[in-house]
Tab-separated table of C-alpha atoms in Angstrom:
chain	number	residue	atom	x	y	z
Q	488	UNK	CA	-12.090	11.498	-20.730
Q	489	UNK	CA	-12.322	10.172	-16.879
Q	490	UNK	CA	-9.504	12.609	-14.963
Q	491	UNK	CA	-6.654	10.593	-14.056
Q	492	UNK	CA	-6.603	12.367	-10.069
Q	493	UNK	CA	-9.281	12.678	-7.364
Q	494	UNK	CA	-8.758	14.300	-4.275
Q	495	UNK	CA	-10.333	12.862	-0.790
Q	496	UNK	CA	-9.295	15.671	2.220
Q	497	UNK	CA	-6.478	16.903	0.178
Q	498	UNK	CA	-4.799	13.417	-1.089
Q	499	UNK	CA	-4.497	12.641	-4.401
Q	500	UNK	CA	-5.653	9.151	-5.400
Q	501	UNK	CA	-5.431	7.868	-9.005
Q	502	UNK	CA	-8.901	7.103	-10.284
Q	503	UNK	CA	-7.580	3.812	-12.306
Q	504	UNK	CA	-9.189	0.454	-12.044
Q	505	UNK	CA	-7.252	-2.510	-10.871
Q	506	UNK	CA	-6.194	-3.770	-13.915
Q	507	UNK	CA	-5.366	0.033	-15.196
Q	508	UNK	CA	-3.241	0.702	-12.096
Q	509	UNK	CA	-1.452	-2.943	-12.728
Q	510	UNK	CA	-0.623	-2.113	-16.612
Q	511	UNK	CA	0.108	1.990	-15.856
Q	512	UNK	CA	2.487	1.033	-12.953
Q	513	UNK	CA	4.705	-1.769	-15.187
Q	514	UNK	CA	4.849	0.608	-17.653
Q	515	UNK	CA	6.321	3.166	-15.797
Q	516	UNK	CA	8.703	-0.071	-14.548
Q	517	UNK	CA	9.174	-0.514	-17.836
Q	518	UNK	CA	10.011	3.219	-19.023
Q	519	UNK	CA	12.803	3.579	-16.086
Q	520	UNK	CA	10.105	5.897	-13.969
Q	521	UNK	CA	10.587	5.461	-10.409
Q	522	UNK	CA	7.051	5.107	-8.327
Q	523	UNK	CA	6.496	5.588	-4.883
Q	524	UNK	CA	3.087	3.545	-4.489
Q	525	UNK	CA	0.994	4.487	-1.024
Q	526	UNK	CA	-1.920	1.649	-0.731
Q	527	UNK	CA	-4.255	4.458	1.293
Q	528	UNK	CA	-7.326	4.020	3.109
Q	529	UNK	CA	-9.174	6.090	5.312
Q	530	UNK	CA	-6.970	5.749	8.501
Q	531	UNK	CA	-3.838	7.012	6.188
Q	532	UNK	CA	-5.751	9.901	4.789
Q	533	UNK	CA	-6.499	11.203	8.097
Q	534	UNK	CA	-2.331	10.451	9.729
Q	535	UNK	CA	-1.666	12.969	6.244
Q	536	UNK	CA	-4.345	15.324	7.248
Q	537	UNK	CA	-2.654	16.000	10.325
Q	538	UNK	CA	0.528	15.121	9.644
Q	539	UNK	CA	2.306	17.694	7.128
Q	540	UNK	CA	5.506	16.001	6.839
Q	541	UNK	CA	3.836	12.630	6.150
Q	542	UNK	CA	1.275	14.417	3.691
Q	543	UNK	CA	4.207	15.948	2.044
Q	544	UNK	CA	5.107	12.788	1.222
Q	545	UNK	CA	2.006	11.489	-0.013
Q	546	UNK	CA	1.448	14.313	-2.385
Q	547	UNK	CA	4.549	13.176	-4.678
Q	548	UNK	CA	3.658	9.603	-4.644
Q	549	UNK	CA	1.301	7.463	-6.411
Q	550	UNK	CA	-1.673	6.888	-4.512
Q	551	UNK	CA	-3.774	4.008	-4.943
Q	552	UNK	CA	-7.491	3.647	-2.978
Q	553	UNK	CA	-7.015	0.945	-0.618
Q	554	UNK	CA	-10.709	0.706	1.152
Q	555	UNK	CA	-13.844	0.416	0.079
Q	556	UNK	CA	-14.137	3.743	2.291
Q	557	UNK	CA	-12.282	6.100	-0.352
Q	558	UNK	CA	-14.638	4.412	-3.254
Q	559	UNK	CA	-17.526	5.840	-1.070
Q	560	UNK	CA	-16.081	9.269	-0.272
Q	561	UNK	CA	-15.447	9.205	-3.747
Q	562	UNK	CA	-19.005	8.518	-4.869
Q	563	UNK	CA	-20.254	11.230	-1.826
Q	564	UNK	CA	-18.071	13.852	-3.890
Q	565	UNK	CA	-18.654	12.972	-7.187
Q	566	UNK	CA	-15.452	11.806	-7.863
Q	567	UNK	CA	-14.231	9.048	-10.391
Q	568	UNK	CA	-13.391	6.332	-8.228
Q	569	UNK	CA	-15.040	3.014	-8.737
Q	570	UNK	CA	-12.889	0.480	-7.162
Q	571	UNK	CA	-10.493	-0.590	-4.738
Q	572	UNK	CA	-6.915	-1.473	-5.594
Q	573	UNK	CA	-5.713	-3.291	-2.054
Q	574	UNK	CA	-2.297	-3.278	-1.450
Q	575	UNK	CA	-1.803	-7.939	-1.401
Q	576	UNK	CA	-3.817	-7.586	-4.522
Q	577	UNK	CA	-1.718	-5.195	-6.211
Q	578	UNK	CA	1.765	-6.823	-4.573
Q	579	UNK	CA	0.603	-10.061	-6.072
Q	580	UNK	CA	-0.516	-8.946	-9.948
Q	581	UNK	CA	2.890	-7.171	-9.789
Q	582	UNK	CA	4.588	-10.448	-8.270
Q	583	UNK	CA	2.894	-11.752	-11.664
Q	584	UNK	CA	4.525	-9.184	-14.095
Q	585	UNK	CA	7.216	-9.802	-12.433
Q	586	UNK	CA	7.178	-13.323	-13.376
Q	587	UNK	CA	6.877	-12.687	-16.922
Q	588	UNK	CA	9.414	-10.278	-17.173
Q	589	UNK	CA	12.188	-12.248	-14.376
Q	590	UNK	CA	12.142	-8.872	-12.791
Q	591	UNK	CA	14.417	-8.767	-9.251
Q	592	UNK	CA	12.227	-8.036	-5.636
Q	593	UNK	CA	13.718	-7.564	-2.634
Q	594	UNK	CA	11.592	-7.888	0.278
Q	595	UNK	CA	11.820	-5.883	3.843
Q	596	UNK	CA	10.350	-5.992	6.415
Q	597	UNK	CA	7.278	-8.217	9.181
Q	598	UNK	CA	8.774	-10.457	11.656
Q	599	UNK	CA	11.768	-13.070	10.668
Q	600	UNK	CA	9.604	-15.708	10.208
Q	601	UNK	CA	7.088	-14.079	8.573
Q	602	UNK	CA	8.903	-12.765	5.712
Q	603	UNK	CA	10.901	-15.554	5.470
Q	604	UNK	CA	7.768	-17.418	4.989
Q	605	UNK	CA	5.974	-15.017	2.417
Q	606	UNK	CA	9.461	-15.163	0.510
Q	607	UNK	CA	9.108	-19.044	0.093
Q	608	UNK	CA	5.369	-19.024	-0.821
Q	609	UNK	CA	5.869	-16.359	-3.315
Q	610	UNK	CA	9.365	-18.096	-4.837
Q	611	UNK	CA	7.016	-20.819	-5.298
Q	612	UNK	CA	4.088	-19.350	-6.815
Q	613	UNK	CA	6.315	-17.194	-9.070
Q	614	UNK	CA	9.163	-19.360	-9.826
Q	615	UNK	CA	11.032	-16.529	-12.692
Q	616	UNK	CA	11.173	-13.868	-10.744
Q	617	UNK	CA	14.636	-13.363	-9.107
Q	618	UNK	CA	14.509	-12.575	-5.211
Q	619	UNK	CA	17.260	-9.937	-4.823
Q	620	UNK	CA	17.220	-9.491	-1.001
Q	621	UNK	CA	15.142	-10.636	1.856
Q	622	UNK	CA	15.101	-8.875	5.408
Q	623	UNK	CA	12.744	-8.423	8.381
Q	624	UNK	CA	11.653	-5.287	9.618
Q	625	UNK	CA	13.218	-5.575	13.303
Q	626	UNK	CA	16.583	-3.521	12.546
Q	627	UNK	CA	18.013	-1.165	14.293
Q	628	UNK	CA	19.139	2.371	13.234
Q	629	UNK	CA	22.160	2.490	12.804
Q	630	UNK	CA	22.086	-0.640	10.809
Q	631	UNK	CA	19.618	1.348	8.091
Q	632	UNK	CA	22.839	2.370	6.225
Q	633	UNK	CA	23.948	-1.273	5.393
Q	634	UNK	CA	20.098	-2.156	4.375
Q	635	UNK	CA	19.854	0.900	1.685
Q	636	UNK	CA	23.342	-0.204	0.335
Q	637	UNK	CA	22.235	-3.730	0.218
Q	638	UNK	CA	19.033	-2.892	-1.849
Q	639	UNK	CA	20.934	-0.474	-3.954
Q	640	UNK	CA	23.263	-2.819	-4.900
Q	641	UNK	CA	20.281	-5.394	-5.651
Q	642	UNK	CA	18.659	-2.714	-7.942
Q	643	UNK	CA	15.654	-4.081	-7.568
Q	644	UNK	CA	12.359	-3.502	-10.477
Q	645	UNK	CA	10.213	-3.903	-6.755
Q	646	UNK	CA	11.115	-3.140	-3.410
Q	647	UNK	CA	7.779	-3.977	-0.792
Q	648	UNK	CA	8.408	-2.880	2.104
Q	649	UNK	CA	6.250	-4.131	5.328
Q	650	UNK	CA	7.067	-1.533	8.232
Q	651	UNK	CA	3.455	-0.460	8.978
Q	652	UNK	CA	2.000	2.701	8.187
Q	653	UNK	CA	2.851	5.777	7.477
Q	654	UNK	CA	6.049	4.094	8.868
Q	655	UNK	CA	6.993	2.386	5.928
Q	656	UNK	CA	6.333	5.057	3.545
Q	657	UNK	CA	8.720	7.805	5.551
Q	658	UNK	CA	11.232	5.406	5.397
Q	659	UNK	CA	10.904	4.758	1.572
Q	660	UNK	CA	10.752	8.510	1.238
Q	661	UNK	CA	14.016	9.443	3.301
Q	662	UNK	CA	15.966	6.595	1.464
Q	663	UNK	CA	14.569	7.241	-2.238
Q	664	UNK	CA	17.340	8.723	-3.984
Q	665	UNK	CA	19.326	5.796	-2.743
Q	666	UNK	CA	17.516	2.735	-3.296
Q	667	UNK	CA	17.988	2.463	-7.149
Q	668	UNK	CA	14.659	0.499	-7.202
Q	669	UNK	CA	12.227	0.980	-9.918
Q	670	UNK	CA	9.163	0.959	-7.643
Q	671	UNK	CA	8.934	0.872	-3.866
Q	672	UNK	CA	5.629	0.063	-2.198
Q	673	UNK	CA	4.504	0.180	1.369
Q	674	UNK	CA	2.837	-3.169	2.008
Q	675	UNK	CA	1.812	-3.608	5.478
Q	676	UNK	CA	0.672	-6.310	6.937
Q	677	UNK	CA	0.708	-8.200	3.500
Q	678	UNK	CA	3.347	-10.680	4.214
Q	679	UNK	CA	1.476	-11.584	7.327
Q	680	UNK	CA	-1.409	-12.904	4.875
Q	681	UNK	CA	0.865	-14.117	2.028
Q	682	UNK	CA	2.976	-16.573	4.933
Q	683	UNK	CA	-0.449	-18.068	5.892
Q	684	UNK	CA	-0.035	-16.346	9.379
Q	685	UNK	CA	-3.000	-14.022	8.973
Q	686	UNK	CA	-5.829	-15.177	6.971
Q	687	UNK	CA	-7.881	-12.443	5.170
Q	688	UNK	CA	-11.444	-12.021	5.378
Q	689	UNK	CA	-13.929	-14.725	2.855
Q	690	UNK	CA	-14.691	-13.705	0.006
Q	691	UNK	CA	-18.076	-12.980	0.582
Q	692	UNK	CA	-17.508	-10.495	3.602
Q	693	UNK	CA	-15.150	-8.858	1.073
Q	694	UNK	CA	-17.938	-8.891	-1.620
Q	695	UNK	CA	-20.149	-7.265	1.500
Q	696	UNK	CA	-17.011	-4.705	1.682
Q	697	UNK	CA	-16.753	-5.722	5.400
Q	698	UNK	CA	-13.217	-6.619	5.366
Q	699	UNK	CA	-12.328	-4.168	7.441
Q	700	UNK	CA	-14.826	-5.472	10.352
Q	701	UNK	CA	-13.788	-9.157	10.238
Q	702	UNK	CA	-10.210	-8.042	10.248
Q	703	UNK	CA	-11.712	-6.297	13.569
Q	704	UNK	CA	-13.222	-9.087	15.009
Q	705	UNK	CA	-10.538	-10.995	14.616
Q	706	UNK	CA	-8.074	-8.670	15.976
Q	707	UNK	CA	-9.613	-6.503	18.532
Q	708	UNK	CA	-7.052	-4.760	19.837
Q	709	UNK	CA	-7.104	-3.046	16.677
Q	710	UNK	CA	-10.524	-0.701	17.347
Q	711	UNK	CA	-8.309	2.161	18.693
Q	712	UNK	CA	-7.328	2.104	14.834
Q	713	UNK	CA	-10.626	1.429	13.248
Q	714	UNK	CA	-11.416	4.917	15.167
Q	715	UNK	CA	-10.065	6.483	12.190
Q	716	UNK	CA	-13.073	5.030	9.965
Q	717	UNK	CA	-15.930	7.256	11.751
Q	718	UNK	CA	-13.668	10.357	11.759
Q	719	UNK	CA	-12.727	9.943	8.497
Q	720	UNK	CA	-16.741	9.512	6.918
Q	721	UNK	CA	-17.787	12.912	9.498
Q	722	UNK	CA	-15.292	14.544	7.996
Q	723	UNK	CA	-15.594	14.180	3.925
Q	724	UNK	CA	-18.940	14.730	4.553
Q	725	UNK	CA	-18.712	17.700	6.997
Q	726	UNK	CA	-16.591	19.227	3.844
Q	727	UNK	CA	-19.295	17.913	0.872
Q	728	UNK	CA	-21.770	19.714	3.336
Q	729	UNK	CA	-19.443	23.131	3.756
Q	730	UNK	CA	-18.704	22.997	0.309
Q	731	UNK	CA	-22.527	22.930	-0.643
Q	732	UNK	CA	-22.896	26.086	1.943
């Protein structure tokens, strides 16, 4: 039997397929679990390596390998991961359980158009499930208070959250016990591509797993980021190799 955990540099990713991860996750929904779902690649794995308060976090959620990066360090180490589970992919086969089961979402964060945007497309494309709560991510503190009341009072079966990362996941973390949502799931910058204001990468360049390289070409000022890629590879392999020693 294929071990249900695999750790890459001390984070604990669950080896499930897509379709596994989709079926475990609504039944947990389903069983009144609450799941704190991280979509991590490479660049998050290194912010928790160095970040103990953030990897603190990550250790007690459910981790799911977002990059075709972890599926290699995975194969380097001889670990059971075989595929990725990206975070719009997963938001939108649990927008689709959802659907069947007229499940409520509330949906936080990107800019006001944005996620105003994303909530029409995906009312739309999912017409039974019930939209508790919409709200972009440009809030101030001291209104964070009202939000977590709003969204407990919604009691939501999902809560996405886009705030960016590990932003979005602190947050979700510090308000947990409060939220009363069944699962809560850092999405990023997947509004941005549900709205139709980013446009992800053809299919074949995510076939090539090079995703991550048009998404740099078309945004350039995000290389600084994209640093974490190289630093992420020298270092699962500069532990493989230590390991070996």
């Amino acid at each position: 039997m294929t071990k249900q955990v695999a750790t890459i540099l001390d984070v604990p990713f669950t080896t499930r397929g897509f379709r596994e991860t989709v079926d475990h996750i609504t039944e947990r929904i389903q069983s009144g679990q609450k799941t704190h779902v991280v979509t991590a690649n490479p660049e998050i794995v290194m912010v928790a390596r160095e970040n103990r308060a953030f990897r603190s976090i990550v250790e007690q959620a459910y981790v799911v390998p977002d990059g075709i990066g972890i599926v290699y360090a995975a194969k380097w180490t001889n670990q059971p991961i075989y595929e990725r589970v990206t975070g719009v992919e997963l938001l939108e086969a649990l927008m689709a359980k959802a659907d069947q089961h007229q499940w409520g979402v509330y949906l936080l964060g990107a800019k006001p158009d944005v996620i105003h945007l994303a909530k029409d497309k995906l009312s739309a494309r999912y017409p039974n499930v019930r939209i508790v709560g919409c709200r972009d991510g440009y809030f101030r503190p001291e209104e964070e208070t009202q939000i977590v009341q709003e969204i407990a009072e919604a009691k939501p079966q999902l809560l996405f959250v886009a705030l960016g990362a590990p932003r979005q996941d602190e947050w979700m973390a510090k308000y947990r016990d409060q939220l009363n949502a069944s699962l809560m799931m850092g999405v990023g910058g997947s509004f941005d591509v549900i709205s139709g204001k980013v446009k992800r990468a053809p299919e074949i360049w995510q076939k090539l797993h090079l995703e991550w390289f048009y998404r740099l070409a078309s945004e350039p000022s995000r290389w600084k980021r994209q640093l974490a890629i190289p630093r992420f590879v020298l270092t699962v392999l500069k532990e493989k190799w230590s390991s070996r020693s």
